[in-house]
Short mmCIF file of C-alpha atoms in Angstrom, two decimals:
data_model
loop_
_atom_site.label_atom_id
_atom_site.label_comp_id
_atom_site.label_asym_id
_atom_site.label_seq_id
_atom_site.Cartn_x
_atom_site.Cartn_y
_atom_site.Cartn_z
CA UNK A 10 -31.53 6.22 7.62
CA UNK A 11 -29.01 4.15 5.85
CA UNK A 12 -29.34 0.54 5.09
CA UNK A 13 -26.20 -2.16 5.98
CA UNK A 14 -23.32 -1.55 4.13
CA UNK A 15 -23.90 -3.99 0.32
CA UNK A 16 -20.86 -6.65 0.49
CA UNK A 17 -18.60 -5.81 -2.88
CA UNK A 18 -18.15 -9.35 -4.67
CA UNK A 19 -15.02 -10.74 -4.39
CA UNK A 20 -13.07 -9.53 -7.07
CA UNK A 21 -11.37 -12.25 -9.30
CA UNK A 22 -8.05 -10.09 -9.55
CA UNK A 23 -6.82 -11.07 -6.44
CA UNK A 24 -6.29 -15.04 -7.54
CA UNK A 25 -3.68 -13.98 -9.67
CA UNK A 26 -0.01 -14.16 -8.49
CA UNK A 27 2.95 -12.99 -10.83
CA UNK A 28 2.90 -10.92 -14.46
CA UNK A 29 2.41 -13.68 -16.40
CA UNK A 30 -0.06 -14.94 -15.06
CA UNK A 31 -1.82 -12.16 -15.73
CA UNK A 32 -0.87 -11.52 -19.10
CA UNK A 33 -1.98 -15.11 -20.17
CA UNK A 34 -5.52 -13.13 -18.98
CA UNK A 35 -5.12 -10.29 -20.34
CA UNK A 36 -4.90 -12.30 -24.28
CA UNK A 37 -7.92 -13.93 -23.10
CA UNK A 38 -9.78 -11.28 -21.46
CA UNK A 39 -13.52 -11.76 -21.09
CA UNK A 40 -16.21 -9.28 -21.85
CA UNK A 41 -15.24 -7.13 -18.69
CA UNK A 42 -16.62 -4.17 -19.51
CA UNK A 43 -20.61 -3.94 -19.19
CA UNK A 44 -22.84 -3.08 -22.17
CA UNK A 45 -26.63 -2.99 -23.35
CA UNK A 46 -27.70 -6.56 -24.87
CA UNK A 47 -30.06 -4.94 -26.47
CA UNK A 48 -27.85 -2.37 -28.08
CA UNK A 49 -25.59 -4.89 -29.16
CA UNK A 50 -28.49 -7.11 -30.88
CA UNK A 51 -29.80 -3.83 -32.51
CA UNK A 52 -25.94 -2.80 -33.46
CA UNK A 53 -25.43 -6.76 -34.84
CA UNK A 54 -28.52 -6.29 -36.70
CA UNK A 55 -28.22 -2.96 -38.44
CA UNK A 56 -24.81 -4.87 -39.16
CA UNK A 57 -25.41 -7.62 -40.71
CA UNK A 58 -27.74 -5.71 -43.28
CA UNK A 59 -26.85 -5.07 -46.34
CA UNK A 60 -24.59 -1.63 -46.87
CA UNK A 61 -25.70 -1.81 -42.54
CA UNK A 62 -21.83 -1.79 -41.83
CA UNK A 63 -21.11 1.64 -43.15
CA UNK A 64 -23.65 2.99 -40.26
CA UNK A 65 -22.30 1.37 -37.64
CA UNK A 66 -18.21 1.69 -38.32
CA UNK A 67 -19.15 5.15 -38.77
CA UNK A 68 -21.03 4.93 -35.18
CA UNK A 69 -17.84 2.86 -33.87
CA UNK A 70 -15.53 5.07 -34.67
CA UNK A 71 -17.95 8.26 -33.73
CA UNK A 72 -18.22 6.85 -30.49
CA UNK A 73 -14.60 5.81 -30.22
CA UNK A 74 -13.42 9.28 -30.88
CA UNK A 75 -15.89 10.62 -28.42
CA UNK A 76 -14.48 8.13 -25.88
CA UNK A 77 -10.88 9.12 -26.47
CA UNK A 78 -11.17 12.41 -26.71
CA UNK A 79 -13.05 12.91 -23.13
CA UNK A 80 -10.75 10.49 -20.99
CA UNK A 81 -11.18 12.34 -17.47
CA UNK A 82 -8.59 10.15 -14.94
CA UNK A 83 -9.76 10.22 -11.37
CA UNK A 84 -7.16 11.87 -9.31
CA UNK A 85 -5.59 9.04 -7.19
CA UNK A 86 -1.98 9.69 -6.61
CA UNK A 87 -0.35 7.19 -3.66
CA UNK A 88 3.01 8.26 -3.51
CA UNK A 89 5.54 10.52 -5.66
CA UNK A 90 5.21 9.62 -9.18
CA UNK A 91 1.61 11.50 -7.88
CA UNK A 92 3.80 14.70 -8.29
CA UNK A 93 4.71 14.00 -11.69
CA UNK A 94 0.98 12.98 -12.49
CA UNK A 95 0.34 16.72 -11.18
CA UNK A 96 2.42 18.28 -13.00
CA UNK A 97 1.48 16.31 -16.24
CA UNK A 98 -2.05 17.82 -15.47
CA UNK A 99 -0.86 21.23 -14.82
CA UNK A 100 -0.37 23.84 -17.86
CA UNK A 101 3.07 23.13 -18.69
CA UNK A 102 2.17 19.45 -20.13
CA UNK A 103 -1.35 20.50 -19.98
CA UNK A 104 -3.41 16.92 -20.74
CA UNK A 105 -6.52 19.05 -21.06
CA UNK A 106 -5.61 19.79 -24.51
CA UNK A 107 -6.13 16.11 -24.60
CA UNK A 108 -9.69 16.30 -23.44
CA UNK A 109 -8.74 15.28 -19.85
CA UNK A 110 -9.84 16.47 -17.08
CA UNK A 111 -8.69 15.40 -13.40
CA UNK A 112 -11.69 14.96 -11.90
CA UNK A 113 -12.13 14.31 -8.11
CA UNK A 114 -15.07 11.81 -8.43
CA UNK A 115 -14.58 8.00 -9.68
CA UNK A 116 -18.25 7.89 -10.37
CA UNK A 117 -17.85 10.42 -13.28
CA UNK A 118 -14.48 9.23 -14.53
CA UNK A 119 -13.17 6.76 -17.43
CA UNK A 120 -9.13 6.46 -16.42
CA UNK A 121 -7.62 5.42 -13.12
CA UNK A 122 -3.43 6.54 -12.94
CA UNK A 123 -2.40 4.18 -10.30
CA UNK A 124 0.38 6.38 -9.33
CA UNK A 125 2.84 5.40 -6.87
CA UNK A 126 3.24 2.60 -4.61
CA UNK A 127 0.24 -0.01 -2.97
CA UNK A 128 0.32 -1.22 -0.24
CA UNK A 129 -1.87 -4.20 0.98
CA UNK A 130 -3.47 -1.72 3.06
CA UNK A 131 -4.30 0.57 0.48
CA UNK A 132 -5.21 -2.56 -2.15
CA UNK A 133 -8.95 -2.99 -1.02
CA UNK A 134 -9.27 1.34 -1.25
CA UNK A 135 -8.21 1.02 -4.86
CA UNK A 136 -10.64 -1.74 -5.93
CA UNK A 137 -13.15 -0.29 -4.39
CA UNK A 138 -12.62 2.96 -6.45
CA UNK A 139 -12.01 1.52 -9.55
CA UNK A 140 -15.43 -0.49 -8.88
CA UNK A 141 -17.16 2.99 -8.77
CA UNK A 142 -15.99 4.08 -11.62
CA UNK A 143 -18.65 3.78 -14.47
CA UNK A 144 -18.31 1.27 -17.86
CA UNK A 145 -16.15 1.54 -19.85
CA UNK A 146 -13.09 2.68 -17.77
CA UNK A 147 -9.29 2.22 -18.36
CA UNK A 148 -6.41 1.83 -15.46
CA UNK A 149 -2.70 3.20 -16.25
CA UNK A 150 0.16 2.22 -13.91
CA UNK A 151 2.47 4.46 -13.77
CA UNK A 152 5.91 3.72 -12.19
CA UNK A 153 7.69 0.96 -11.16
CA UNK A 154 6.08 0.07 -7.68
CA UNK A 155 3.04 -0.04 -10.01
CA UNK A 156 3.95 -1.59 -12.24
CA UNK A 157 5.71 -5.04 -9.97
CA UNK A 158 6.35 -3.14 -6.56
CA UNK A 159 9.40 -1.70 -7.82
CA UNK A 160 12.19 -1.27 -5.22
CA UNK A 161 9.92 -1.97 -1.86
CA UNK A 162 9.24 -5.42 -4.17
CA UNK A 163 10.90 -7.34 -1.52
CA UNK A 164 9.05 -5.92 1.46
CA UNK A 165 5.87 -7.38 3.35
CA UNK A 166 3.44 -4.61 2.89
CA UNK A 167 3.48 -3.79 -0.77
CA UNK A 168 1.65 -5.36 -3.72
CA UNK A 169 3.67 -6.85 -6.28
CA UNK A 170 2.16 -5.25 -9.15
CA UNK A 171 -1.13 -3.08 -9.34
CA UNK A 172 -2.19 -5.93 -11.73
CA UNK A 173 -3.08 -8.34 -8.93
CA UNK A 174 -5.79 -6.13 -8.28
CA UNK A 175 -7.13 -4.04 -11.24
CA UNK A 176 -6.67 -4.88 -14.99
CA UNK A 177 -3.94 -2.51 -16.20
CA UNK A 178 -4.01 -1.25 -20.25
CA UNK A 179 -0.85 0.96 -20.02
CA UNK A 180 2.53 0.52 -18.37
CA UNK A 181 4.55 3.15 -17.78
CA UNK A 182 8.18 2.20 -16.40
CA UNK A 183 10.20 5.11 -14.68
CA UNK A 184 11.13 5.41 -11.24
CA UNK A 185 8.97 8.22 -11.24
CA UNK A 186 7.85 8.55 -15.13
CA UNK A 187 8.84 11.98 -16.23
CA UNK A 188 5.51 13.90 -17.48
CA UNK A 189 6.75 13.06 -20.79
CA UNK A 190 6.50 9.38 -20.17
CA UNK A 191 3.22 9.65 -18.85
CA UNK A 192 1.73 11.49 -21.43
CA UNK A 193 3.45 9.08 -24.15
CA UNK A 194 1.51 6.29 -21.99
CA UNK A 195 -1.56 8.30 -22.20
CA UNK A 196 -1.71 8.64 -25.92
CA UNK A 197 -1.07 4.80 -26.13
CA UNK A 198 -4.50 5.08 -24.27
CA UNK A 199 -5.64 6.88 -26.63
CA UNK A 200 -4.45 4.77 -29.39
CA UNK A 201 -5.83 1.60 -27.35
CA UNK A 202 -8.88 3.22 -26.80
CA UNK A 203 -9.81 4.37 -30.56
CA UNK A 204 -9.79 0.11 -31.43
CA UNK A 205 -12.12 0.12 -28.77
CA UNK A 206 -14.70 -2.79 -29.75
CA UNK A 207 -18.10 -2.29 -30.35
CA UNK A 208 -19.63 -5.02 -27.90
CA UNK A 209 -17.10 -3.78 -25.78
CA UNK A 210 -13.96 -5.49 -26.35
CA UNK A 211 -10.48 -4.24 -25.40
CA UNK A 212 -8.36 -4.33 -28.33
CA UNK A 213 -5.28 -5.99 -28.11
CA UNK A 214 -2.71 -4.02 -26.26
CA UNK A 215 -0.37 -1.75 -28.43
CA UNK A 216 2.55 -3.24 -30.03
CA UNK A 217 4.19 -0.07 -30.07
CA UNK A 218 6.36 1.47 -27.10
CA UNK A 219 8.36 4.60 -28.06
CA UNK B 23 20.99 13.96 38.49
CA UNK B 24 24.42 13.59 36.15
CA UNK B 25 25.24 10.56 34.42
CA UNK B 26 27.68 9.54 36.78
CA UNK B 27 25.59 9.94 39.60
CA UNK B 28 22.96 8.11 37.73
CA UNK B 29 25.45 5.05 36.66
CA UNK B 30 26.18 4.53 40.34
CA UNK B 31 22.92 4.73 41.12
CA UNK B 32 21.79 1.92 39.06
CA UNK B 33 24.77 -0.04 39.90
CA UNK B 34 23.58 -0.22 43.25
CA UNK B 35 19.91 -1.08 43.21
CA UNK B 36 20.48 -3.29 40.09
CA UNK B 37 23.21 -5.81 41.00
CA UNK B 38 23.15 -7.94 37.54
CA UNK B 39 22.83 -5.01 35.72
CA UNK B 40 25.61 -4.77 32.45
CA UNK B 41 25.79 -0.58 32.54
CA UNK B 42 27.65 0.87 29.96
CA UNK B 43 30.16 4.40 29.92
CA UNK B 44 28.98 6.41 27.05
CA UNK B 45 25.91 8.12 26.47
CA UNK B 46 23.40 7.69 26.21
CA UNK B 47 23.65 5.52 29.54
CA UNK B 48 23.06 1.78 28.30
CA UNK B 49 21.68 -1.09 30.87
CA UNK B 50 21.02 -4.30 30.09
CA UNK B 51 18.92 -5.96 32.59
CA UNK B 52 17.03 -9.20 32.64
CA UNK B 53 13.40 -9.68 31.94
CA UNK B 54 12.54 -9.91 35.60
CA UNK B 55 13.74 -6.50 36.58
CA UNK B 56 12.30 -4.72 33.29
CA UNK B 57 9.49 -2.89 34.70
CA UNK B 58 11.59 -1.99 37.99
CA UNK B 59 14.12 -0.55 35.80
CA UNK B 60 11.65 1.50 34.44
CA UNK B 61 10.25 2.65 37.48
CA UNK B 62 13.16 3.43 39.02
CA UNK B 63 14.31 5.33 36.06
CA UNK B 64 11.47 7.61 36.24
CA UNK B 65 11.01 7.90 39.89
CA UNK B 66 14.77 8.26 41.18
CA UNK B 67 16.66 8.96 37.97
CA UNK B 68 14.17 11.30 36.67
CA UNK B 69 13.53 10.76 33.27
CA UNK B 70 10.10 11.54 32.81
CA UNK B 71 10.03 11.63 29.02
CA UNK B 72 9.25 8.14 27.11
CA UNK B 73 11.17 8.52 23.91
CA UNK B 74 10.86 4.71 22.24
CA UNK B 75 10.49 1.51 22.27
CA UNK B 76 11.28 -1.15 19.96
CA UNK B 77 12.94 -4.67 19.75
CA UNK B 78 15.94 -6.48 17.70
CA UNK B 79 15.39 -9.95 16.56
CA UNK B 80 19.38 -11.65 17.13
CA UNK B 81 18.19 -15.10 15.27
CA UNK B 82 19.83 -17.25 18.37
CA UNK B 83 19.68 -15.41 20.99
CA UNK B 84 16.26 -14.68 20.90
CA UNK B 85 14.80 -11.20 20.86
CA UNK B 86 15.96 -7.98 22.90
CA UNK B 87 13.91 -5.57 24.18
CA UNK B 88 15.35 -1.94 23.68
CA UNK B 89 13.09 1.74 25.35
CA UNK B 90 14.82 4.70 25.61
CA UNK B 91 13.97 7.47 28.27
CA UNK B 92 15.20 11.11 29.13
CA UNK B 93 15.52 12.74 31.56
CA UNK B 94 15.09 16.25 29.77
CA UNK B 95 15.90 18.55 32.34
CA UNK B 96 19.42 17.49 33.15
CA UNK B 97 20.44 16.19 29.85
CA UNK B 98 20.29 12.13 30.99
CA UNK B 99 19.26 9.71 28.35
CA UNK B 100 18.93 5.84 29.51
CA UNK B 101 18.57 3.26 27.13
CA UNK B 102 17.25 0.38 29.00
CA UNK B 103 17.84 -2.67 27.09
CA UNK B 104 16.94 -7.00 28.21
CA UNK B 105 17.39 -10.07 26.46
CA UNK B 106 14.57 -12.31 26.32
CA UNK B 107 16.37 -15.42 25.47
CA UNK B 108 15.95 -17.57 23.07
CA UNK B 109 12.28 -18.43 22.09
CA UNK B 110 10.87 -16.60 24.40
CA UNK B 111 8.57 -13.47 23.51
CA UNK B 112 7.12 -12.26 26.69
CA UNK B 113 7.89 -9.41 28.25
CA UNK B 114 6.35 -7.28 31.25
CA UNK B 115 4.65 -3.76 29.78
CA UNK B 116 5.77 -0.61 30.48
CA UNK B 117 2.55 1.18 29.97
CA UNK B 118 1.36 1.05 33.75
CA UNK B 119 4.38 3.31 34.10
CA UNK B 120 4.90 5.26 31.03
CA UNK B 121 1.47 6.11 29.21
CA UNK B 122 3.66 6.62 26.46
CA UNK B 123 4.79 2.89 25.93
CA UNK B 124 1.21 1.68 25.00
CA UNK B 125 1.72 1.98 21.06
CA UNK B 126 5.07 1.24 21.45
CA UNK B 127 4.01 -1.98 22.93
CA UNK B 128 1.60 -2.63 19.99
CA UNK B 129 3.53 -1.90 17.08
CA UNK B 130 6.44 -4.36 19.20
CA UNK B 131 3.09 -7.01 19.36
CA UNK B 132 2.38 -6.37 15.57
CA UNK B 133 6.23 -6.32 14.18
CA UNK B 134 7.56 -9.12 16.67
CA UNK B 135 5.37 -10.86 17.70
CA UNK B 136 5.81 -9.40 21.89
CA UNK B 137 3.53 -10.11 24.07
CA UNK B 138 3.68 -7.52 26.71
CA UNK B 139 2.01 -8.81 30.16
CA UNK B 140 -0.05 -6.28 31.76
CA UNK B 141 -0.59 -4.24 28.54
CA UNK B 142 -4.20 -2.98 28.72
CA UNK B 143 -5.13 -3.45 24.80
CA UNK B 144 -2.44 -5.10 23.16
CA UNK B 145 -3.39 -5.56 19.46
CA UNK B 146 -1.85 -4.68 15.60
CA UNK B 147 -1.68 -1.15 15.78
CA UNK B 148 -0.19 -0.81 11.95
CA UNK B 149 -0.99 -4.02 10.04
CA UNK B 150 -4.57 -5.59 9.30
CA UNK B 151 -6.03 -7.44 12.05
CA UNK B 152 -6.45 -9.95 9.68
CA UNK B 153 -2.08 -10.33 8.91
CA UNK B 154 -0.60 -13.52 9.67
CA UNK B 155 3.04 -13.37 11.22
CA UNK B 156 4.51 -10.66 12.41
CA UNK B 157 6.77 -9.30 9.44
CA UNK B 158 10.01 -8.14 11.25
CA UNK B 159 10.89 -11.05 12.36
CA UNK B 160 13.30 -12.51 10.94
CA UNK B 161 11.94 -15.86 10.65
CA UNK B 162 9.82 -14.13 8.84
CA UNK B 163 9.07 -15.24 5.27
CA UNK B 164 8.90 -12.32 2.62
CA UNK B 165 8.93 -13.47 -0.55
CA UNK B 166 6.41 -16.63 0.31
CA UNK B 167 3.28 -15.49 -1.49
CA UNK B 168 0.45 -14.72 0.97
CA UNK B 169 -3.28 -14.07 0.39
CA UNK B 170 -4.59 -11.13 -0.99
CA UNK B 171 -2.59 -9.58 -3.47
CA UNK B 172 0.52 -11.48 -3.29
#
């Protein structure tokens, strides 16, 4: 017999109300992503003795490559840049080559492609699947209702922005992205994800955009 | 029944009616004689088959009520059409006599705003039962951020 239904918290994303808004966050960002305490004080430790920091860049960067090099995206695809996501997944882009793997279960993923259009309807759906996915896990918008609502921007059912519900890492503007855009923003990801911090951290998002 | 037999048909029973020439056979009609129209289009005229409803939001004027019906078997298509005047946004239901109206009638409630009198479970059919306004209006403020996720 199931139990009642546990209330999700409210999730802070929603106070936020343009781009900028965000992005002032996104400088700041707290420590979002959940780690061991303990792992951390043993990792500080092992680092702040002496010759300790060879060990654990080593580790950081082991780990980092691990992480980058296994980044499975949950298939979510709202709309038609979901096509394009496809067909970056299928064997004439072929991400697996990557180390991706679409994988129809948030609980086992690392990388949500918000792909295509939200709605207000939809909005709750998507938090509540990027709340299942496990720590540490990256979000990519892809296309330009993603990204600010794109053309339906003006209407009274979309979200302006995937931002004002999920922290984004990687925008990727088209109106849909061709698979080539998408897999440029996916090895910014990549990029992003190999300055991955050891407590944790995001690095700082990637100066570079071509 | 042709569509002039039908046009002189409704001119008779319906003396304020506005009926039009082309087709699909337009009447306007007021509020009052709505849900007469519509029974008399699907008892006399014949047109059995509900095709839409929906409404048009004229600023002024108020709101208009617009259904269209067919009457498949002899090629007559009515648009039935009322004003509700300005500020007004009651109307009488259609669903006692078309079972097909009843969603109609909601999405109306949940775009406009309509309140449909003798409607057996009028409520937001596409938007969250939780939406303020109704969006189609066009008093209806867009671009005013609105809680959550805007």
């Amino acid at each position: 017999m199931k139990g009642p239904i546990p209330e999700i918290p409210a999730p802070i994303w929603r106070n936020f109300k343009d781009l900028q808004e965000w992005e002032l966050l996104h400088k700041t960002r707290p420590v979002d992503d959940k780690h061991s305490v303990l792992f951390e004080s043993v990792t500080e430790g092992i680092h702040s003795f002496p010759g300790g920091f060879v060990v654990t860049t080593a580790a950081d960067a082991f780990l980092n490559w691990a992480r980058k090099s296994s980044v499975w995206p949950v298939t979510f695809g709202l709309a038609c840049c979901a096509i394009e996501m496809m067909a970056t997944f299928c064997s004439r882009f072929d991400v697996e080559r990557l180390g991706m793997v679409p994988w129809a279960s948030p609980r086992h993923s690392d990388l949500m492609i918000v792909s295509g259009t939200v709605t207000i309807k939809m909005a709750p759906m998507l938090l509540r699947i990027y709340d299942q996915m496990p720590d540490p896990k990256w979000a990519v918008s892809m296309g330009s209702c993603a990204n600010s609502g794109g053309p339906f921007r003006h209407g009274y059912h979309v979200v302006k922005g995937v931002d004002r519900v999920i922290p984004v890492d990687v925008y990727v503007p088209g109106c849909p992205p061709p698979p080539e855009s998408l897999l440029n923003g996916l090895l910014l990801l990549q990029e992003q994800i190999k300055h991955f911090k050891r407590t944790g951290q995001r690095a700082a998002p990637n100066e570079k955009v071509d | 029944m042709s569509l002039d037999e039908a046009r002189s048909a409704i001119g008779a029973r319906f003396s304020g009616a506005e009926v039009g020439t082309g087709t699909p056979l337009v009447v306007t009609v007021s509020p009052g004689q709505w849900a007469e129209l519509a029974a008399f289009a699907k008892e006399t005229l014949g047109c059995r088959f509900f095709s839409f409803l929906t409404a048009v939001d004229w600023k002024e004027p108020g709101l208009e009520v617009v259904a269209k019906v067919d009457n498949l078997d002899d090629g007559l298509a009515v648009m039935m059409k009322t004003r509700l005047g300005p500020g007004v946004s009651t109307c009488a239901s259609l669903t006692p006599i078309y079972r097909g109206a009843d969603w109609m009638e909601r999405e109306c409630w949940d775009m406009f705003g309509i309140r449909f009198d003798g409607h057996p479970d009028l409520r937001r059919i596409l938007l969250d039962d939780t939406w303020e306004g109704h969006p189609l209006l066009k008093s209806y403020a867009v671009d005013t951020p609105h809680p959550p996720y805007r």
